[in-house]
Amino acid sequence: MEELTTQNKNEKTIFVTGGAGFIGSNFVIYMLKKYPNYKIVNLDSLTYAGNLENLKSVESNPNHIFIKGDITDVKLIDGIFETHDPNYLINFAAESHVDRSIENPAVFLDTNIKGTQVLLDISKKYWLDSMYQGEYKYLQVSTDEVYGSLGETGYFHESTPLAPNSPYSASKASADLFVRAYHETFGLNVNITRCSNNYGPYQFPEKLIPLMISKALEDSNLPVYGDGLNVRDWLYVDDHCVAIDLVLHDGKPGEIYNVGGHNEKTNIDIVKIILQELNKPESLINYVEDRLGHDRRYAIEPQKIKEELGWSPSVMFEEGIKKTIQWYLSNQDWLYKVKNGDYKNYYDLLCSRTVK
Ligand code: NAD
Ligand code: TDX
């Protein structure tokens, strides 16, 4: 009897949004394995970046429920709270690519700002206005890009002023301010994580690392923006998942946690490492016109999450980049389907299977 009580206490429902994207799908897989008593309700609208094939390994797991839908859809989000009574909401859903935000900023406002506000509003309705008694939390997955760009020295701290430079980072910073406002105004229990650049399996091949792997495998030119000396602080995606798990369970109400592994690399160094690993010539490197408003350097100071929650990265870059390249080599079918658009048919295939 006592055992049953403990088990019931450990049963939680997490409402994950954007769980068919790169980090979200890695997180869903990680959590289902780590917490056999947790249920995950995974809402994703399957934009170009959403890929249900990422979730193939958990497709028959009864603790994983996938729903196709948009975070701006008030009625749908309300219905999910009503039906599934989640304890936690983790918002990964976003338009996430800087170059696309330069081309077409509007959708970034819709999903990243409006979508966040809808999720906050329904969270408030079910968790605060209805005198909900259980444990709950809203966790916003944000980014170090909200702090803007660093010079040659220094680090982003949680207290660094927000100074976003791209439409993408401006939309993420706006969302963060809404999350903060719902905490300050209504007392909603929230956390914000701000992580540096992630890499690993299932990343859409528009982002630097998978794009360069994909181009190198085709012996195509590798487009390096500007002088190639912009610096990013790289973290293996599993280490980000661990950080989110810790913040979800132990993060203090209203707090922001920066996540990063002190692993700064110039873009050209990354490209050269990839070419070397794949045994391809550096003559494939093609310097192209710089990105507009291109942030020069990002670097996270993760002291707070280390001290308060005991987080530290476990995958060193040399190991992580090898694992990642190996993953793309072993999953060229995944890459091929993404490139030719076939991955979009997978949802229909699954639906037709369910109907039968
Ligand atoms: P991604 O683009 O791979 O995935 C985003 C997912 O959100 C996709 O599955 C997409 O279909 C879904 N989505 C988009 N609009 C939606 C909507 N309106 N309703 C429901 N679902 C929608 O992005 P990612 O790289 O996995 O990033 C996930 C989150 O982490 C984002 O919020 C991003 O800002 C943040 N982040 C990313 C990085 C990184 O390096 N990739 C670093 C720090 C923070
Ligand atoms: O073709 C390219 N050539 C190139 O030189 C691409 C796609 C990128 N780059 C450069 C631009 C950046 O300096 O590589 C660096 C990394 O670019 P992205 O992969 O587009 O990432 P970034 O702009 O740094 O943003 C990423 O990290 C923070 C994610 O896309 C965001 O979602 C996250 O918030």
Short mmCIF file of C-alpha atoms and ligand atoms in Angstrom, two decimals:
data_model
loop_
_atom_site.label_atom_id
_atom_site.label_comp_id
_atom_site.label_asym_id
_atom_site.label_seq_id
_atom_site.Cartn_x
_atom_site.Cartn_y
_atom_site.Cartn_z
CA MET A 1 0.00 0.00 0.00
CA GLU A 2 2.81 2.36 0.92
CA GLU A 3 4.57 1.51 -2.33
CA LEU A 4 1.42 2.39 -4.28
CA THR A 5 1.18 5.79 -2.58
CA THR A 6 4.79 6.60 -3.47
CA GLN A 7 4.18 5.54 -7.04
CA ASN A 8 1.07 7.70 -7.33
CA LYS A 9 2.98 10.66 -5.97
CA ASN A 10 5.54 10.13 -8.71
CA GLU A 11 2.98 10.11 -11.49
CA LYS A 12 3.11 13.41 -13.34
CA THR A 13 1.81 14.71 -16.62
CA ILE A 14 4.04 17.01 -18.63
CA PHE A 15 2.52 19.07 -21.40
CA VAL A 16 5.37 19.55 -23.89
CA THR A 17 5.00 21.89 -26.85
CA GLY A 18 7.28 21.66 -29.89
CA GLY A 19 8.23 18.09 -29.01
CA ALA A 20 8.67 17.02 -32.63
CA GLY A 21 11.50 19.51 -33.21
CA PHE A 22 15.18 19.05 -32.51
CA ILE A 23 15.52 19.70 -28.76
CA GLY A 24 11.90 18.84 -27.93
CA SER A 25 12.11 15.35 -29.44
CA ASN A 26 15.42 14.65 -27.69
CA PHE A 27 13.80 15.82 -24.45
CA VAL A 28 10.68 13.67 -24.87
CA ILE A 29 12.80 10.57 -25.51
CA TYR A 30 15.04 11.38 -22.52
CA MET A 31 12.12 11.95 -20.12
CA LEU A 32 10.11 8.86 -21.14
CA LYS A 33 13.16 6.74 -20.45
CA LYS A 34 14.07 8.43 -17.17
CA TYR A 35 10.55 8.66 -15.69
CA PRO A 36 8.46 5.56 -16.47
CA ASN A 37 5.64 7.03 -14.35
CA TYR A 38 5.37 10.27 -16.27
CA LYS A 39 2.93 10.89 -19.08
CA ILE A 40 3.94 13.29 -21.84
CA VAL A 41 1.33 15.11 -23.88
CA ASN A 42 3.25 16.43 -26.87
CA LEU A 43 1.67 19.20 -28.94
CA ASP A 44 3.36 20.23 -32.17
CA SER A 45 1.96 21.89 -35.27
CA LEU A 46 4.56 20.13 -37.45
CA THR A 47 5.91 23.15 -39.26
CA TYR A 48 8.81 22.48 -41.66
CA ALA A 49 10.94 21.94 -38.50
CA GLY A 50 8.67 19.36 -36.88
CA ASN A 51 9.41 15.77 -37.77
CA LEU A 52 7.49 12.86 -36.28
CA GLU A 53 10.19 10.48 -37.43
CA ASN A 54 12.29 11.94 -34.59
CA LEU A 55 9.84 10.24 -32.21
CA LYS A 56 9.76 6.84 -33.89
CA SER A 57 11.49 5.18 -30.93
CA VAL A 58 8.67 6.23 -28.56
CA GLU A 59 5.75 5.96 -30.95
CA SER A 60 4.25 2.93 -29.24
CA ASN A 61 5.03 4.09 -25.71
CA PRO A 62 1.64 4.44 -23.95
CA ASN A 63 3.03 7.31 -21.86
CA HIS A 64 3.48 9.46 -24.96
CA ILE A 65 0.48 11.18 -26.52
CA PHE A 66 1.08 13.21 -29.66
CA ILE A 67 -1.35 15.93 -30.71
CA LYS A 68 -0.97 17.90 -33.91
CA GLY A 69 -1.90 21.51 -33.23
CA ASP A 70 -0.84 25.08 -32.77
CA ILE A 71 0.12 26.80 -29.52
CA THR A 72 -1.80 29.90 -30.60
CA ASP A 73 -5.05 27.87 -30.67
CA VAL A 74 -6.76 28.91 -27.41
CA LYS A 75 -9.57 26.36 -27.64
CA LEU A 76 -7.17 23.50 -28.29
CA ILE A 77 -4.82 24.41 -25.42
CA ASP A 78 -7.78 24.82 -23.09
CA GLY A 79 -9.05 21.39 -24.13
CA ILE A 80 -5.66 19.80 -23.47
CA PHE A 81 -5.60 21.22 -19.92
CA GLU A 82 -9.19 20.11 -19.38
CA THR A 83 -8.55 16.57 -20.64
CA HIS A 84 -5.03 15.84 -19.41
CA ASP A 85 -4.75 17.99 -16.27
CA PRO A 86 -0.99 18.55 -16.67
CA ASN A 87 1.32 19.28 -13.74
CA TYR A 88 3.95 20.94 -15.88
CA LEU A 89 4.11 22.78 -19.18
CA ILE A 90 7.43 23.05 -21.04
CA ASN A 91 7.33 25.33 -24.05
CA PHE A 92 9.85 24.38 -26.74
CA ALA A 93 7.57 25.39 -29.62
CA ALA A 94 9.07 28.22 -31.61
CA GLU A 95 10.20 29.46 -34.94
CA SER A 96 13.89 28.96 -34.23
CA HIS A 97 15.99 29.96 -37.23
CA VAL A 98 17.61 33.41 -37.30
CA ASP A 99 17.94 33.53 -41.11
CA ARG A 100 14.23 32.81 -41.56
CA SER A 101 13.41 35.57 -39.06
CA ILE A 102 15.34 38.01 -41.23
CA GLU A 103 13.38 36.89 -44.31
CA ASN A 104 9.94 36.79 -42.67
CA PRO A 105 9.62 38.11 -39.11
CA ALA A 106 5.79 37.96 -38.85
CA VAL A 107 5.43 34.26 -38.02
CA PHE A 108 8.03 34.71 -35.26
CA LEU A 109 5.70 37.13 -33.50
CA ASP A 110 2.72 34.79 -33.92
CA THR A 111 4.34 31.64 -32.54
CA ASN A 112 7.05 32.92 -30.23
CA ILE A 113 5.17 35.79 -28.61
CA LYS A 114 1.46 35.21 -29.10
CA GLY A 115 1.82 31.45 -28.65
CA THR A 116 3.68 31.91 -25.37
CA GLN A 117 1.04 34.33 -24.11
CA VAL A 118 -1.74 31.84 -24.93
CA LEU A 119 0.08 29.07 -23.04
CA LEU A 120 0.62 31.37 -20.06
CA ASP A 121 -2.99 32.45 -20.03
CA ILE A 122 -4.42 28.94 -20.03
CA SER A 123 -1.84 27.86 -17.43
CA LYS A 124 -3.01 30.71 -15.25
CA LYS A 125 -6.65 29.76 -15.77
CA TYR A 126 -6.21 26.11 -14.74
CA TRP A 127 -3.44 26.45 -12.16
CA LEU A 128 -4.33 29.73 -10.46
CA ASP A 129 -7.89 30.89 -11.16
CA SER A 130 -9.43 27.49 -10.45
CA MET A 131 -7.76 27.09 -7.03
CA TYR A 132 -5.77 24.11 -8.36
CA GLN A 133 -4.14 22.28 -5.44
CA GLY A 134 -1.40 20.20 -7.09
CA GLU A 135 2.23 20.83 -7.92
CA TYR A 136 2.67 22.74 -11.18
CA LYS A 137 5.16 24.76 -13.19
CA TYR A 138 5.42 26.64 -16.49
CA LEU A 139 8.90 26.34 -18.01
CA GLN A 140 9.91 28.53 -20.95
CA VAL A 141 12.78 27.24 -23.07
CA SER A 142 14.58 30.40 -24.10
CA THR A 143 17.96 31.20 -25.56
CA ASP A 144 21.21 33.05 -24.87
CA GLU A 145 20.50 35.13 -28.00
CA VAL A 146 18.17 37.37 -25.97
CA TYR A 147 21.29 38.96 -24.42
CA GLY A 148 22.58 40.14 -27.80
CA SER A 149 26.22 39.99 -28.79
CA LEU A 150 29.45 39.94 -26.75
CA GLY A 151 32.80 41.43 -27.67
CA GLU A 152 36.03 39.47 -27.32
CA THR A 153 35.64 39.03 -23.56
CA GLY A 154 32.94 38.55 -20.92
CA TYR A 155 30.00 36.22 -20.43
CA PHE A 156 26.21 36.33 -20.33
CA HIS A 157 24.91 36.21 -16.74
CA GLU A 158 21.24 35.96 -15.79
CA SER A 159 21.42 39.67 -14.90
CA THR A 160 22.85 40.71 -18.29
CA PRO A 161 20.40 43.22 -19.85
CA LEU A 162 18.31 41.92 -22.73
CA ALA A 163 19.55 43.32 -26.06
CA PRO A 164 18.24 41.07 -28.83
CA ASN A 165 19.50 41.89 -32.33
CA SER A 166 17.51 39.66 -34.71
CA PRO A 167 13.75 39.38 -35.16
CA TYR A 168 14.11 35.82 -33.77
CA SER A 169 15.87 36.89 -30.58
CA ALA A 170 13.57 39.91 -30.20
CA SER A 171 10.57 37.55 -30.27
CA LYS A 172 12.18 35.20 -27.73
CA ALA A 173 13.07 38.14 -25.45
CA SER A 174 9.48 39.41 -25.69
CA ALA A 175 8.19 35.97 -24.75
CA ASP A 176 10.54 35.90 -21.76
CA LEU A 177 9.15 39.23 -20.59
CA PHE A 178 5.60 37.85 -20.75
CA VAL A 179 6.68 34.82 -18.71
CA ARG A 180 8.21 37.17 -16.14
CA ALA A 181 5.08 39.34 -16.13
CA TYR A 182 2.78 36.37 -15.44
CA HIS A 183 4.98 35.53 -12.46
CA GLU A 184 5.14 39.09 -11.13
CA THR A 185 1.51 40.03 -11.80
CA PHE A 186 -0.36 36.79 -11.14
CA GLY A 187 2.13 34.74 -9.13
CA LEU A 188 2.32 31.96 -11.74
CA ASN A 189 5.13 29.52 -10.91
CA VAL A 190 7.53 29.88 -13.83
CA ASN A 191 11.13 29.28 -14.82
CA ILE A 192 13.06 30.41 -17.87
CA THR A 193 16.10 28.57 -19.20
CA ARG A 194 18.50 30.36 -21.55
CA CYS A 195 20.76 27.91 -23.29
CA SER A 196 23.62 28.34 -25.72
CA ASN A 197 23.78 26.68 -29.18
CA ASN A 198 22.77 23.01 -29.11
CA TYR A 199 23.96 20.26 -31.44
CA GLY A 200 23.19 16.55 -31.73
CA PRO A 201 20.82 14.09 -33.43
CA TYR A 202 17.62 15.26 -35.19
CA GLN A 203 18.70 18.87 -35.74
CA PHE A 204 17.15 20.30 -38.88
CA PRO A 205 19.82 20.74 -41.59
CA GLU A 206 19.40 24.50 -41.80
CA LYS A 207 21.47 25.08 -38.64
CA LEU A 208 25.26 25.30 -38.88
CA ILE A 209 26.39 21.82 -37.80
CA PRO A 210 23.86 19.58 -39.59
CA LEU A 211 23.92 21.85 -42.66
CA MET A 212 27.69 21.55 -42.95
CA ILE A 213 27.59 17.77 -42.41
CA SER A 214 24.88 17.45 -45.03
CA LYS A 215 26.71 19.63 -47.59
CA ALA A 216 30.03 17.88 -46.98
CA LEU A 217 28.40 14.48 -47.52
CA GLU A 218 27.17 15.75 -50.92
CA ASP A 219 30.56 17.30 -51.75
CA SER A 220 28.77 20.66 -52.08
CA ASN A 221 30.17 24.02 -51.04
CA LEU A 222 29.93 24.87 -47.34
CA PRO A 223 28.61 28.47 -46.98
CA VAL A 224 30.47 30.26 -44.20
CA TYR A 225 29.06 33.69 -43.37
CA GLY A 226 31.41 36.70 -43.29
CA ASP A 227 34.92 35.97 -42.01
CA GLY A 228 33.87 32.75 -40.22
CA LEU A 229 35.18 34.10 -36.93
CA ASN A 230 31.85 34.53 -35.13
CA VAL A 231 31.87 32.53 -31.92
CA ARG A 232 29.16 30.25 -30.56
CA ASP A 233 29.13 28.31 -27.26
CA TRP A 234 28.18 24.71 -28.13
CA LEU A 235 26.33 22.25 -25.90
CA TYR A 236 25.38 18.65 -26.66
CA VAL A 237 21.59 18.42 -26.68
CA ASP A 238 21.40 15.74 -23.94
CA ASP A 239 23.11 18.11 -21.52
CA HIS A 240 20.43 20.70 -22.25
CA CYS A 241 17.74 18.06 -21.58
CA VAL A 242 19.33 17.26 -18.20
CA ALA A 243 19.36 20.98 -17.34
CA ILE A 244 15.67 21.37 -18.20
CA ASP A 245 14.81 18.30 -16.12
CA LEU A 246 16.65 19.81 -13.11
CA VAL A 247 15.04 23.23 -13.50
CA LEU A 248 11.62 21.62 -13.90
CA HIS A 249 11.91 19.74 -10.62
CA ASP A 250 14.16 21.97 -8.51
CA GLY A 251 14.24 25.44 -10.07
CA LYS A 252 13.14 28.17 -7.67
CA PRO A 253 9.90 29.98 -8.59
CA GLY A 254 10.36 32.88 -10.98
CA GLU A 255 14.06 32.21 -11.60
CA ILE A 256 16.04 32.31 -14.83
CA TYR A 257 18.82 29.77 -15.42
CA ASN A 258 21.55 30.15 -18.03
CA VAL A 259 22.76 26.87 -19.51
CA GLY A 260 26.07 26.43 -21.30
CA GLY A 261 29.23 24.38 -21.21
CA HIS A 262 32.03 26.95 -21.68
CA ASN A 263 32.72 25.55 -25.10
CA GLU A 264 33.38 28.45 -27.43
CA LYS A 265 34.33 27.80 -31.03
CA THR A 266 34.54 29.95 -34.15
CA ASN A 267 32.32 28.85 -37.02
CA ILE A 268 35.30 28.18 -39.25
CA ASP A 269 36.81 25.88 -36.62
CA ILE A 270 33.54 23.91 -36.49
CA VAL A 271 33.46 23.61 -40.28
CA LYS A 272 37.07 22.42 -40.39
CA ILE A 273 36.45 19.81 -37.68
CA ILE A 274 33.49 18.45 -39.66
CA LEU A 275 35.49 18.29 -42.90
CA GLN A 276 38.34 16.53 -41.13
CA GLU A 277 36.03 13.96 -39.49
CA LEU A 278 34.39 13.23 -42.84
CA ASN A 279 37.70 13.16 -44.64
CA LYS A 280 36.63 15.92 -47.04
CA PRO A 281 38.84 18.73 -48.43
CA GLU A 282 38.86 22.29 -47.07
CA SER A 283 38.46 23.48 -50.67
CA LEU A 284 34.70 22.90 -50.10
CA ILE A 285 34.65 25.96 -47.79
CA ASN A 286 32.93 28.91 -49.44
CA TYR A 287 32.94 32.29 -47.70
CA VAL A 288 29.65 34.02 -48.50
CA GLU A 289 27.98 37.33 -47.68
CA ASP A 290 27.50 37.87 -43.95
CA ARG A 291 24.16 37.42 -42.16
CA LEU A 292 22.46 40.78 -41.48
CA GLY A 293 22.99 41.91 -37.88
CA HIS A 294 25.19 38.85 -37.30
CA ASP A 295 25.96 38.53 -33.56
CA ARG A 296 29.70 38.23 -33.08
CA ARG A 297 30.03 36.14 -29.95
CA TYR A 298 27.86 34.26 -27.45
CA ALA A 299 29.24 32.79 -24.21
CA ILE A 300 27.23 31.63 -21.20
CA GLU A 301 28.25 31.77 -17.56
CA PRO A 302 26.40 28.75 -16.09
CA GLN A 303 27.49 29.28 -12.47
CA LYS A 304 23.96 29.66 -11.09
CA ILE A 305 22.60 26.34 -12.41
CA LYS A 306 25.80 24.62 -11.34
CA GLU A 307 25.68 25.96 -7.78
CA GLU A 308 21.92 25.84 -7.17
CA LEU A 309 20.97 22.68 -9.05
CA GLY A 310 24.24 20.77 -9.39
CA TRP A 311 24.16 20.78 -13.21
CA SER A 312 27.28 20.40 -15.30
CA PRO A 313 27.76 19.22 -18.87
CA SER A 314 28.75 15.60 -19.26
CA VAL A 315 29.54 15.44 -22.99
CA MET A 316 32.76 17.14 -24.05
CA PHE A 317 32.73 18.73 -27.49
CA GLU A 318 35.34 16.38 -28.99
CA GLU A 319 33.14 13.41 -28.06
CA GLY A 320 29.81 15.11 -28.87
CA ILE A 321 30.77 16.26 -32.36
CA LYS A 322 32.05 12.77 -33.24
CA LYS A 323 28.81 11.21 -31.95
CA THR A 324 26.76 13.74 -33.90
CA ILE A 325 28.61 13.23 -37.18
CA GLN A 326 28.32 9.47 -36.68
CA TRP A 327 24.58 9.84 -36.08
CA TYR A 328 24.08 11.72 -39.36
CA LEU A 329 26.23 9.16 -41.17
CA SER A 330 24.16 6.29 -39.75
CA ASN A 331 20.87 8.10 -40.42
CA GLN A 332 21.34 9.35 -43.95
CA ASP A 333 17.85 8.12 -44.67
CA TRP A 334 16.50 10.63 -42.09
CA LEU A 335 18.56 13.39 -43.73
CA TYR A 336 17.48 12.35 -47.22
CA LYS A 337 13.78 12.38 -46.29
CA VAL A 338 14.13 15.81 -44.70
CA LYS A 339 15.83 17.16 -47.79
CA ASN A 340 13.34 15.74 -50.28
CA GLY A 341 10.28 16.54 -48.13
CA ASP A 342 9.21 12.92 -47.58
CA TYR A 343 9.33 13.35 -43.79
CA LYS A 344 6.13 15.36 -44.10
CA ASN A 345 4.20 12.24 -45.15
CA TYR A 346 4.96 10.41 -41.93
CA TYR A 347 2.13 12.02 -39.97
CA ASP A 348 -0.46 10.94 -42.58
CA LEU A 349 1.00 7.44 -42.58
CA LEU A 350 0.66 7.22 -38.79
CA CYS A 351 -2.93 8.52 -38.91
CA SER A 352 -3.89 5.96 -41.54
CA ARG A 353 -2.37 3.21 -39.39
CA THR A 354 -4.35 4.39 -36.34
CA VAL A 355 -7.61 4.40 -38.31
CA LYS A 356 -7.07 0.78 -39.36
P1 NAD B 1 13.08 23.45 -33.87
O1 NAD B 1 12.83 24.52 -34.87
O2 NAD B 1 13.88 22.27 -34.24
O3 NAD B 1 11.69 22.92 -33.29
C1 NAD B 1 10.60 23.74 -33.04
C2 NAD B 1 9.35 22.87 -32.98
O4 NAD B 1 8.23 23.71 -32.67
C3 NAD B 1 9.02 22.17 -34.30
O5 NAD B 1 8.72 20.81 -34.07
C4 NAD B 1 7.81 22.92 -34.83
O6 NAD B 1 6.94 22.12 -35.61
C5 NAD B 1 7.16 23.37 -33.53
N1 NAD B 1 6.32 24.57 -33.71
C6 NAD B 1 6.64 25.71 -34.37
N2 NAD B 1 5.62 26.57 -34.34
C7 NAD B 1 4.63 25.97 -33.62
C8 NAD B 1 3.33 26.36 -33.23
N3 NAD B 1 2.84 27.56 -33.56
N4 NAD B 1 2.59 25.51 -32.48
C9 NAD B 1 3.08 24.28 -32.14
N5 NAD B 1 4.30 23.85 -32.51
C10 NAD B 1 5.07 24.69 -33.23
O7 NAD B 1 13.72 24.21 -32.63
P2 NAD B 1 14.77 23.69 -31.55
O8 NAD B 1 16.13 23.97 -32.03
O9 NAD B 1 14.39 22.33 -31.12
O10 NAD B 1 14.47 24.72 -30.36
C11 NAD B 1 13.49 24.43 -29.38
C12 NAD B 1 13.41 25.61 -28.43
O11 NAD B 1 14.68 25.82 -27.83
C13 NAD B 1 13.05 26.91 -29.13
O12 NAD B 1 12.17 27.62 -28.29
C14 NAD B 1 14.38 27.64 -29.26
O13 NAD B 1 14.18 29.03 -29.22
C15 NAD B 1 15.12 27.16 -28.04
N6 NAD B 1 16.58 27.09 -28.14
C16 NAD B 1 17.19 26.47 -29.19
C17 NAD B 1 18.57 26.37 -29.22
C18 NAD B 1 19.28 25.67 -30.34
O14 NAD B 1 20.51 25.74 -30.42
N7 NAD B 1 18.61 24.97 -31.23
C19 NAD B 1 19.34 26.92 -28.19
C20 NAD B 1 18.68 27.56 -27.13
C21 NAD B 1 17.30 27.61 -27.11
O1 TDX B 2 25.02 28.44 -43.50
C1 TDX B 2 25.42 28.96 -42.43
N1 TDX B 2 26.65 29.53 -42.37
C2 TDX B 2 27.15 30.13 -41.26
O2 TDX B 2 28.27 30.64 -41.28
C3 TDX B 2 24.60 28.96 -41.23
C4 TDX B 2 23.24 28.35 -41.23
C5 TDX B 2 25.13 29.57 -40.11
N2 TDX B 2 26.33 30.15 -40.12
C6 TDX B 2 26.83 30.79 -38.89
C7 TDX B 2 25.89 31.81 -38.28
C8 TDX B 2 26.18 31.68 -36.80
O3 TDX B 2 27.28 32.50 -36.46
O4 TDX B 2 26.96 29.77 -37.91
C9 TDX B 2 26.58 30.23 -36.61
C10 TDX B 2 25.46 29.36 -36.10
O5 TDX B 2 24.32 29.63 -36.90
P1 TDX B 2 22.90 28.90 -36.64
O6 TDX B 2 23.12 27.43 -36.66
O7 TDX B 2 21.92 29.50 -37.58
O8 TDX B 2 22.63 29.28 -35.12
P2 TDX B 2 22.48 30.70 -34.37
O9 TDX B 2 22.16 31.78 -35.29
O10 TDX B 2 23.70 30.84 -33.51
O11 TDX B 2 21.20 30.38 -33.45
C11 TDX B 2 21.08 29.09 -32.82
O12 TDX B 2 21.43 29.12 -31.47
C12 TDX B 2 20.56 29.71 -30.55
C13 TDX B 2 19.66 28.52 -32.97
O13 TDX B 2 19.29 28.54 -34.33
C14 TDX B 2 18.68 29.25 -32.13
O14 TDX B 2 17.39 28.65 -32.20
C15 TDX B 2 19.13 29.24 -30.70
O15 TDX B 2 18.31 30.04 -29.93
#
